[in-house]
Coordinates of C-alpha atoms in Angstrom, one line a residue:
Chain A
M631 CA 26.4 -0.9 15.1
E632 CA 25.2 -4.0 16.9
T633 CA 27.3 -7.1 16.6
L634 CA 26.8 -10.8 17.3
T635 CA 29.5 -13.2 18.3
I636 CA 29.1 -16.7 16.9
A637 CA 31.8 -19.5 17.0
G638 CA 34.5 -17.0 17.8
K639 CA 33.5 -14.7 14.9
T640 CA 32.1 -11.2 15.5
L641 CA 29.4 -10.3 12.9
A642 CA 27.8 -6.9 12.2
L643 CA 24.0 -6.7 12.4
D644 CA 21.6 -4.3 10.7
A645 CA 18.9 -2.2 12.5
D646 CA 16.5 -5.2 12.4
G647 CA 19.1 -7.5 14.0
N648 CA 19.8 -9.4 10.8
L649 CA 23.3 -10.0 9.4
A650 CA 24.6 -6.7 7.9
N651 CA 26.8 -8.6 5.4
R652 CA 25.3 -11.7 3.9
N653 CA 28.7 -13.0 2.9
D654 CA 29.3 -13.5 6.7
W655 CA 26.8 -16.3 6.5
N656 CA 27.5 -20.0 6.6
E657 CA 25.5 -23.1 7.7
E658 CA 27.0 -23.1 11.2
I659 CA 25.9 -19.5 11.7
A660 CA 22.4 -20.4 10.4
R661 CA 22.2 -23.1 13.0
E662 CA 23.2 -20.6 15.7
L663 CA 20.7 -18.0 14.5
A664 CA 18.0 -20.7 14.4
A665 CA 18.8 -21.6 18.0
Q666 CA 18.4 -17.9 19.0
E667 CA 14.9 -18.0 17.3
G668 CA 14.0 -21.0 19.4
I669 CA 14.5 -23.6 16.6
P670 CA 16.8 -26.3 18.1
E671 CA 17.4 -28.2 15.0
L672 CA 17.3 -27.4 11.3
T673 CA 15.6 -30.2 9.3
P674 CA 15.9 -30.8 5.6
Q675 CA 12.6 -28.9 5.2
H676 CA 14.1 -25.9 7.0
W677 CA 17.1 -26.0 4.7
A678 CA 14.8 -26.2 1.6
V679 CA 13.1 -23.0 2.7
I680 CA 16.4 -21.3 3.7
N681 CA 18.1 -22.2 0.4
F682 CA 15.0 -21.1 -1.6
M683 CA 15.1 -17.7 0.1
R684 CA 18.8 -17.3 -0.5
S685 CA 18.4 -18.2 -4.2
V686 CA 15.5 -15.7 -4.7
F687 CA 17.5 -13.0 -2.9
E688 CA 20.5 -13.7 -5.1
K689 CA 18.5 -13.1 -8.2
E690 CA 16.1 -10.4 -7.1
G691 CA 17.7 -8.5 -4.2
D692 CA 14.7 -9.1 -1.8
A693 CA 13.6 -12.1 0.2
P694 CA 10.3 -13.7 -1.0
S695 CA 7.0 -13.2 0.8
I696 CA 5.1 -16.0 2.6
R697 CA 2.7 -16.1 -0.4
R698 CA 5.6 -16.8 -2.7
L699 CA 7.3 -19.2 -0.4
T700 CA 4.1 -21.2 -0.3
K701 CA 3.7 -21.2 -4.0
E702 CA 7.3 -21.9 -5.0
S703 CA 9.2 -23.6 -2.2
G704 CA 7.0 -26.7 -2.1
V705 CA 6.2 -26.1 1.6
D706 CA 2.6 -25.1 2.5
T707 CA 1.8 -22.1 4.7
K708 CA 0.7 -24.1 7.7
T709 CA 4.0 -26.1 7.6
L710 CA 6.0 -22.9 7.1
Y711 CA 4.6 -21.6 10.4
Q712 CA 5.4 -24.8 12.2
L713 CA 9.0 -24.7 10.8
F714 CA 9.5 -21.0 11.6
P715 CA 7.0 -20.1 14.3
K716 CA 5.9 -16.4 14.6
G717 CA 6.5 -15.3 11.0
P718 CA 8.3 -17.5 8.5
A719 CA 9.2 -14.7 6.2
K720 CA 10.9 -12.6 8.8
R721 CA 12.4 -15.5 10.8
A722 CA 13.6 -17.6 7.9
A723 CA 15.2 -14.5 6.3
R724 CA 17.2 -13.8 9.5
I725 CA 18.4 -17.4 9.7
A726 CA 19.2 -17.3 6.0
G727 CA 21.5 -14.3 6.7
L728 CA 19.3 -12.0 4.6
P729 CA 17.8 -8.6 5.5
K730 CA 14.2 -8.4 6.6
P731 CA 12.0 -8.7 3.5
K732 CA 11.0 -5.2 2.3
G733 CA 7.5 -6.3 1.3
C734 CA 5.8 -3.3 2.9
I735 CA 5.5 0.2 4.0
Chain B
M633 CA 0.9 9.7 -35.5
R634 CA 2.5 8.1 -32.4
N635 CA 0.3 6.4 -29.8
I636 CA 0.5 6.7 -26.1
L637 CA -1.7 4.2 -24.2
I638 CA -2.5 4.7 -20.6
L639 CA -4.0 1.8 -18.7
G640 CA -6.1 3.0 -15.8
G641 CA -8.0 6.3 -15.3
G642 CA -7.4 6.7 -11.6
T643 CA -5.2 9.3 -9.9
A644 CA -2.0 8.4 -11.6
G645 CA -3.4 7.7 -15.1
T646 CA -5.5 10.9 -15.1
I647 CA -2.6 13.1 -14.0
M648 CA -0.4 11.6 -16.7
A649 CA -3.1 12.1 -19.4
N650 CA -3.4 15.8 -18.4
K651 CA 0.3 16.4 -18.3
L652 CA 1.1 14.7 -21.6
A653 CA -1.9 16.2 -23.4
A654 CA -0.7 19.7 -22.4
A655 CA 2.9 19.1 -23.4
L656 CA 2.6 17.2 -26.7
D657 CA 1.3 18.3 -30.1
D658 CA -2.0 16.5 -30.8
K659 CA -1.2 16.6 -34.5
E660 CA 1.6 14.2 -33.9
W661 CA 0.4 12.3 -30.8
R662 CA -2.7 10.4 -29.9
I663 CA -3.3 9.7 -26.2
T664 CA -5.7 7.0 -25.3
I665 CA -6.8 6.1 -21.7
V666 CA -8.6 2.9 -20.8
D667 CA -10.5 2.1 -17.7
G668 CA -13.2 -0.5 -16.8
T669 CA -15.5 2.0 -15.2
E670 CA -16.8 5.5 -15.9
E671 CA -16.7 6.8 -12.3
H672 CA -13.7 8.4 -10.7
Y673 CA -13.8 8.0 -6.9
Y674 CA -11.9 10.2 -4.5
Q675 CA -10.5 7.3 -2.6
P676 CA -9.0 9.2 0.4
G677 CA -12.6 10.1 1.3
F678 CA -13.8 6.5 1.8
L679 CA -12.3 6.5 5.3
F680 CA -14.9 9.1 6.4
V681 CA -18.0 7.4 5.0
P682 CA -18.5 4.8 7.8
F683 CA -18.7 7.7 10.3
G684 CA -21.1 9.7 8.3
I685 CA -18.6 12.6 7.7
Y686 CA -18.8 12.2 3.9
R687 CA -21.5 10.5 1.8
M688 CA -20.3 8.3 -1.1
R689 CA -22.1 10.5 -3.6
D690 CA -19.9 13.4 -2.5
L691 CA -16.8 11.5 -3.6
V692 CA -17.5 10.5 -7.2
K693 CA -17.3 12.3 -10.5
P694 CA -17.3 11.1 -14.1
R695 CA -13.8 10.2 -15.3
R696 CA -14.3 12.0 -18.6
Q697 CA -14.8 15.3 -16.8
Y698 CA -11.2 15.2 -15.7
L699 CA -9.6 14.3 -19.0
P700 CA -8.7 16.8 -21.7
G701 CA -10.9 16.9 -24.8
N702 CA -8.1 15.6 -27.1
V703 CA -7.6 12.4 -25.0
R704 CA -9.6 9.4 -26.1
F705 CA -11.3 7.6 -23.3
I706 CA -12.3 3.9 -23.8
P707 CA -14.5 2.4 -21.0
S708 CA -13.3 -1.2 -21.1
G709 CA -11.5 -3.7 -19.0
I710 CA -8.0 -4.9 -20.1
D711 CA -7.6 -8.5 -21.2
I712 CA -3.9 -9.0 -22.1
I713 CA -0.9 -6.7 -22.4
D714 CA 1.6 -8.0 -25.0
P715 CA 4.8 -6.0 -24.9
G716 CA 6.3 -8.2 -27.6
T717 CA 3.9 -6.9 -30.3
K718 CA 3.2 -3.6 -28.4
T719 CA -0.5 -4.4 -28.3
V720 CA -3.1 -4.4 -25.5
K721 CA -6.2 -6.5 -26.0
L722 CA -9.3 -5.1 -24.3
T723 CA -12.0 -7.2 -22.7
N724 CA -14.4 -5.9 -25.3
G725 CA -12.2 -7.6 -27.9
T726 CA -10.5 -4.5 -29.4
P727 CA -6.7 -4.7 -29.9
L728 CA -4.9 -1.4 -29.3
K729 CA -1.5 -0.8 -30.7
Y730 CA 0.9 1.5 -28.8
D731 CA 4.2 3.1 -29.2
Y732 CA 4.5 4.0 -25.5
L733 CA 2.6 2.4 -22.7
I734 CA 1.9 3.7 -19.2
I735 CA 0.6 1.1 -16.7
A736 CA -1.5 2.8 -14.0
T737 CA -3.9 -0.1 -13.2
G738 CA -3.8 0.4 -9.4
A739 CA -4.5 -2.1 -6.7
N740 CA -7.7 -3.5 -5.2
I741 CA -8.8 -5.6 -2.2
H742 CA -9.2 -9.3 -2.5
P743 CA -11.1 -10.8 0.5
E744 CA -11.4 -14.1 -1.4
Q745 CA -7.7 -14.6 -0.8
T746 CA -8.3 -15.4 2.9
E747 CA -10.1 -18.5 3.9
G748 CA -13.4 -17.8 5.5
L749 CA -13.3 -14.0 5.0
L750 CA -15.8 -13.8 2.0
D751 CA -19.0 -15.6 3.0
E752 CA -22.6 -14.8 3.9
E753 CA -21.4 -12.7 6.9
W754 CA -19.5 -10.3 4.6
G755 CA -21.4 -7.1 4.9
R756 CA -23.2 -8.2 8.1
S757 CA -20.5 -8.7 10.8
K758 CA -17.4 -8.4 8.5
F759 CA -16.8 -5.3 6.5
D760 CA -14.2 -3.4 4.4
F761 CA -14.0 0.3 3.8
Y762 CA -11.8 0.2 0.8
T763 CA -14.7 -0.1 -1.7
P764 CA -17.7 2.3 -2.1
Q765 CA -20.2 -0.5 -1.2
G766 CA -18.1 -1.7 1.8
A767 CA -17.8 1.8 3.3
E768 CA -21.5 2.4 2.9
R769 CA -22.5 -0.9 4.4
L770 CA -20.3 -0.2 7.4
S771 CA -21.8 3.2 7.8
Q772 CA -25.3 1.7 8.0
F773 CA -24.1 -1.0 10.4
L774 CA -22.3 1.4 12.8
K775 CA -25.4 3.6 13.1
G776 CA -27.4 0.8 14.7
W777 CA -24.5 -0.9 16.6
Q778 CA -25.0 -1.3 20.4
G779 CA -21.3 -1.8 21.1
G780 CA -18.9 -4.7 21.7
R781 CA -15.5 -5.5 20.3
L782 CA -14.5 -4.0 17.0
V783 CA -11.4 -5.6 15.5
L784 CA -9.6 -4.0 12.7
S785 CA -7.5 -6.7 10.9
I786 CA -4.8 -6.0 8.4
T787 CA -4.4 -9.2 6.4
E788 CA -1.0 -8.6 4.8
M789 CA 1.2 -5.8 3.5
P790 CA 1.4 -3.9 1.2
I791 CA -1.9 -2.1 1.4
K792 CA -3.2 1.1 -0.2
C793 CA -2.8 4.1 2.2
P794 CA -1.0 2.2 5.0
V795 CA -2.1 4.9 7.5
A796 CA -5.9 4.4 6.8
P797 CA -6.4 1.6 9.3
L798 CA -4.9 3.8 12.1
E799 CA -7.1 6.7 11.0
F800 CA -10.1 4.5 11.0
L801 CA -9.5 3.6 14.6
F802 CA -8.9 7.2 15.6
L803 CA -12.1 8.3 14.0
A804 CA -14.0 5.3 15.5
D805 CA -12.7 6.5 19.0
E806 CA -14.2 9.9 18.3
Y807 CA -17.4 8.6 16.7
F808 CA -18.3 6.3 19.7
T809 CA -17.2 9.0 22.2
R810 CA -19.6 11.5 20.6
R811 CA -22.4 8.9 20.6
G812 CA -21.8 8.5 24.4
M813 CA -20.9 4.8 24.0
R814 CA -17.1 4.7 24.0
D815 CA -17.2 2.7 27.2
K816 CA -19.2 0.0 25.5
V817 CA -16.8 -0.4 22.6
E818 CA -13.4 -2.1 22.6
L819 CA -11.1 -1.1 19.7
H820 CA -8.4 -3.5 18.7
L821 CA -5.8 -3.3 15.9
I822 CA -4.5 -6.6 14.6
T823 CA -1.5 -6.2 12.3
P824 CA 1.2 -8.4 10.6
L825 CA 3.7 -5.5 11.3
S826 CA 5.9 -5.6 14.4
G827 CA 4.2 -2.4 15.7
A828 CA 1.6 0.3 14.8
F829 CA 3.4 1.3 11.7
T830 CA 6.4 0.3 9.5
K831 CA 9.3 2.4 10.6
P832 CA 10.7 2.7 14.2
T833 CA 10.1 6.4 15.0
S834 CA 6.6 6.6 13.6
S835 CA 5.7 3.2 14.9
R836 CA 6.6 4.4 18.4
V837 CA 4.8 7.7 18.2
L838 CA 1.7 6.2 16.6
G839 CA 1.7 3.3 19.0
E840 CA 1.7 5.8 21.9
F841 CA -1.2 7.6 20.3
L842 CA -3.2 4.4 20.0
E843 CA -2.5 3.6 23.6
R844 CA -3.6 7.0 24.8
K845 CA -6.9 6.5 23.0
G846 CA -7.4 3.1 24.6
I847 CA -6.9 1.2 21.4
R848 CA -5.3 -2.2 21.8
V849 CA -2.6 -3.4 19.4
T850 CA -1.7 -7.0 18.6
P851 CA 1.4 -7.0 16.3
D852 CA 3.1 -9.8 14.4
F853 CA -0.3 -11.4 13.6
D854 CA -0.3 -13.2 10.2
L855 CA -3.9 -13.9 9.4
G856 CA -4.6 -17.5 8.3
R857 CA -8.3 -17.7 8.3
V858 CA -11.6 -16.2 9.6
D859 CA -14.2 -18.3 11.4
S860 CA -17.5 -16.5 10.9
K861 CA -19.5 -18.9 13.1
E862 CA -17.4 -18.4 16.2
K863 CA -16.6 -14.8 15.2
K864 CA -12.8 -15.2 15.5
I865 CA -9.8 -14.6 13.4
V866 CA -7.0 -17.2 13.5
A867 CA -3.4 -16.6 12.7
W868 CA -1.2 -19.2 11.0
D869 CA 0.4 -20.0 14.3
D870 CA -3.1 -20.7 15.7
T871 CA -3.3 -17.5 17.9
E872 CA -7.0 -16.4 18.0
V873 CA -8.8 -13.1 18.5
N874 CA -12.6 -12.9 18.9
Y875 CA -14.6 -10.1 17.4
D876 CA -18.2 -8.8 17.4
V877 CA -17.5 -6.8 14.3
L878 CA -14.6 -7.3 12.0
V879 CA -13.3 -4.4 9.9
S880 CA -11.0 -6.1 7.4
I881 CA -8.2 -4.7 5.2
P882 CA -8.0 -7.6 2.8
T883 CA -5.0 -8.6 0.7
N884 CA -4.3 -5.9 -1.9
M885 CA -3.4 -7.0 -5.4
G886 CA -2.7 -5.4 -8.7
D887 CA -5.0 -5.8 -11.7
A888 CA -5.8 -9.3 -12.9
A889 CA -4.7 -8.3 -16.4
I890 CA -1.2 -7.9 -15.1
A891 CA -1.3 -11.6 -13.9
R892 CA -2.8 -12.8 -17.2
S893 CA 0.0 -11.0 -19.1
G894 CA 2.7 -12.5 -16.9
L895 CA 4.0 -9.1 -15.9
G896 CA 3.5 -9.1 -12.2
N897 CA 4.9 -10.6 -9.0
D898 CA 2.9 -12.8 -6.6
L899 CA 0.5 -9.9 -5.9
N900 CA 0.3 -8.8 -9.5
F901 CA 2.5 -5.7 -9.0
V902 CA 4.8 -4.8 -11.9
A903 CA 8.5 -4.8 -11.5
T904 CA 9.5 -1.1 -11.8
H905 CA 12.8 0.7 -11.8
R906 CA 12.8 2.5 -8.5
E907 CA 14.3 5.7 -9.8
T908 CA 13.3 6.0 -13.5
L909 CA 9.8 4.4 -13.2
M910 CA 10.4 2.4 -16.4
A911 CA 9.1 -1.2 -16.3
E912 CA 12.0 -3.7 -15.7
G913 CA 12.8 -5.6 -18.8
L914 CA 10.2 -4.1 -21.1
E915 CA 10.6 -1.6 -23.9
D916 CA 8.8 1.7 -23.9
V917 CA 6.7 0.9 -20.9
F918 CA 6.4 3.0 -17.7
V919 CA 4.6 2.1 -14.5
I920 CA 3.1 4.5 -12.0
G921 CA 1.0 4.6 -8.8
D922 CA -0.3 1.5 -6.9
A923 CA 0.5 -0.8 -9.9
T924 CA 4.3 -0.7 -9.2
N925 CA 6.2 -3.1 -6.9
L926 CA 8.2 -0.1 -5.4
P927 CA 9.0 -0.2 -1.7
T928 CA 7.1 3.0 -0.9
S929 CA 3.4 3.7 0.1
K930 CA 0.6 2.9 -2.2
A931 CA -0.9 6.4 -2.0
G932 CA -2.2 9.3 -4.1
S933 CA 0.7 11.5 -2.9
V934 CA 3.2 9.0 -4.2
A935 CA 1.3 8.8 -7.6
H936 CA 1.5 12.6 -7.7
F937 CA 5.3 12.8 -7.0
E938 CA 5.9 9.9 -9.4
S939 CA 3.9 11.7 -12.1
E940 CA 6.4 14.6 -12.2
I941 CA 9.4 12.2 -12.5
L942 CA 7.6 10.0 -15.1
F943 CA 6.6 13.1 -17.1
Q944 CA 10.2 14.3 -17.3
N945 CA 11.6 10.9 -18.2
F946 CA 8.9 10.2 -20.7
L947 CA 9.7 13.4 -22.7
E948 CA 13.4 12.4 -22.7
H949 CA 12.6 8.8 -23.7
I950 CA 10.5 9.7 -26.7
D951 CA 13.4 11.8 -28.1
G952 CA 15.7 8.9 -27.6
R953 CA 17.6 10.3 -24.6
P954 CA 18.2 8.5 -21.3
P955 CA 16.0 9.3 -18.2
I956 CA 17.1 12.4 -16.2
A957 CA 14.8 12.4 -13.2
H958 CA 15.1 10.1 -10.3
F959 CA 12.3 9.1 -7.9
D960 CA 13.3 9.1 -4.3
G961 CA 10.2 7.2 -3.0
H962 CA 8.7 10.4 -1.6
S963 CA 5.4 10.0 0.3
N964 CA 3.4 12.5 2.2
C965 CA 0.3 11.5 4.1
F966 CA -2.1 13.3 6.4
I967 CA -3.3 11.1 9.3
E968 CA -6.7 12.0 10.7
S969 CA -6.3 11.6 14.5
G970 CA -9.9 12.4 15.6
F971 CA -11.5 15.4 17.3
D972 CA -10.7 17.8 14.4
K973 CA -7.0 17.1 14.6
G974 CA -4.5 15.5 12.3
M975 CA -0.9 14.5 11.8
L976 CA 1.3 14.6 8.8
I977 CA 4.1 12.2 7.8
D978 CA 6.6 12.9 5.1
F979 CA 9.3 10.3 4.1
N980 CA 11.0 8.5 1.2
Y981 CA 12.9 5.3 0.4
D982 CA 15.7 6.2 2.8
T983 CA 14.3 8.6 5.4
E984 CA 11.7 7.3 7.8
P985 CA 8.8 9.6 8.9
L986 CA 10.4 12.1 11.4
P987 CA 8.9 14.7 13.8
G988 CA 9.2 18.4 13.1
E989 CA 7.5 21.0 11.0
F990 CA 6.6 20.8 7.3
P991 CA 6.8 24.2 5.7
L992 CA 4.2 25.0 3.0
P993 CA 4.0 28.6 1.7
G994 CA 0.7 30.3 2.4
V995 CA -0.8 27.5 4.4
G996 CA 1.7 25.8 6.7
P997 CA 3.6 25.0 8.6
F998 CA 2.0 21.6 9.2
T999 CA 3.1 19.5 12.2
L1000 CA 5.1 16.4 11.3
L1001 CA 4.4 13.3 13.3
G1002 CA 2.4 15.3 15.9
E1003 CA -1.2 16.5 16.2
S1004 CA -2.5 19.9 15.1
R1005 CA -5.7 21.4 13.9
V1006 CA -4.1 22.8 10.7
N1007 CA -3.2 19.2 9.7
H1008 CA -6.9 18.3 9.9
Y1009 CA -7.9 21.2 7.8
G1010 CA -5.1 20.4 5.4
K1011 CA -6.7 16.9 5.0
L1012 CA -10.2 18.3 4.4
M1013 CA -9.0 20.9 2.0
F1014 CA -7.2 18.3 0.0
R1015 CA -10.4 17.0 -1.5
W1016 CA -10.7 20.3 -3.4
V1017 CA -7.1 20.3 -4.3
Y1018 CA -7.4 16.7 -5.7
W1019 CA -10.3 17.5 -8.1
N1020 CA -9.2 21.0 -9.1
L1021 CA -5.5 21.0 -9.2
L1022 CA -3.9 17.5 -8.7
L1023 CA -5.8 15.5 -11.3
R1024 CA -5.5 18.2 -13.8
G1025 CA -1.7 18.0 -13.5
M1026 CA -1.3 21.5 -12.1
E1027 CA 1.8 22.5 -10.2
L1028 CA 1.4 22.1 -6.4
P1029 CA 3.6 23.9 -4.0
I1030 CA 5.3 20.7 -2.9
E1031 CA 8.3 19.2 -4.5
A1032 CA 8.5 15.7 -5.9
E1033 CA 11.8 15.3 -4.1
M1034 CA 11.6 15.0 -0.3
S1035 CA 13.2 17.8 1.7
M1036 CA 14.8 17.6 5.1
A1037 CA 13.6 21.2 5.9
G1038 CA 11.9 21.3 9.3
K1039 CA 12.5 17.7 10.1
R1040 CA 14.1 16.9 13.5
V1041 CA 16.6 14.0 13.2

């Protein structure tokens, strides 16, 4: 299994490179994951999206789609792509310590 | 009398009507099926229409012809489903009471969901092949096309028959080759997925196939809008791709009645228990086929496998027993790869499509995740199987539960 070392902690990753165990997650790890995704700083708007994703996952067992993020997180699609370039649903899920949204096959 | 109401007379609804009518005593049970149209289309055939292989009139039959005589068919749209009072109100105003409800309302394309997609160029330089009219218009267009860049754009997942876009490109490669103009045509797949397909092994194999046929792939492209004037598609991150002709797979959504009834997710798909196929949080309601929110393909094969699970669980449920059958997400899809060859993929919730051989008594083996002629004939033969065996709820020599036999891990 792939691992990732952040702040002295070794964390297990799943096949998509997301955290295998979402209890490993904390805000410091989120900042580190964001840096890996090319996001140097997490703004309050980033956190609003991350926290929304975590709360949906907590309730429903899957991260929300972009469509749903736009509708319910209060951040429009264009802004979502500015916050999380190249795919907000996938990127924000990784930073939020969640598995890649199922959404498809 | 106890009432079973089936919403939707497509693949899933028709199979369920046939299975239940054969198993239940019609002195005690009344089965009603509702659908907004009288025509049943063989949807897997739509793919072949743009290339003149099938004509649309070869793919359509009256719904009633495939329903048993003791099943009542009501041609009407659905207004509201009210699980609280166990009533479905039809768009013709009639309220229908049910004791047990099966939701099989399917999925359809929604080009209006994407900015700039549905305008006066729709049907002229921008097409779909997921509707009878769209596939026919594209067929007319391609006959007279002189060449250029054909861009196939998948808007967002999930879509019905997720392999159809790849098949379309394989068949286009063959079509333009046979017309002696392949060198004048660029074929380009634009997808929101990270590769040609959803899972690693099949994505790699199918990606290599596309490459060998000279078909370009742009992954991770989330379509934001279409600019018909400049003939380009624009992603949310402002990446642009120009086209001469756009073949669009628009957003797929469940029936509007699901949204009106507050029973769906953001794409109007109904929350469904992944193993029992009962609607989450509703009493005496089952969901089947493209209408579910399940993480498996929206495809006829899935509807067929689900029908066997739902049938068993339904018979237990009406006698007050818990469900006994568990759906594993089994999906089985032929992939036309052009020049009279095809591939086959077979997978479920947990097992990705793998290479190998797929044993089928009397006909097979078919080749899994690799090309062969027998796969192509399997796909063509399937139209007959669909009308004569599958819809009628007959046993097919393929199990609802996926088997690892023949698969190379």
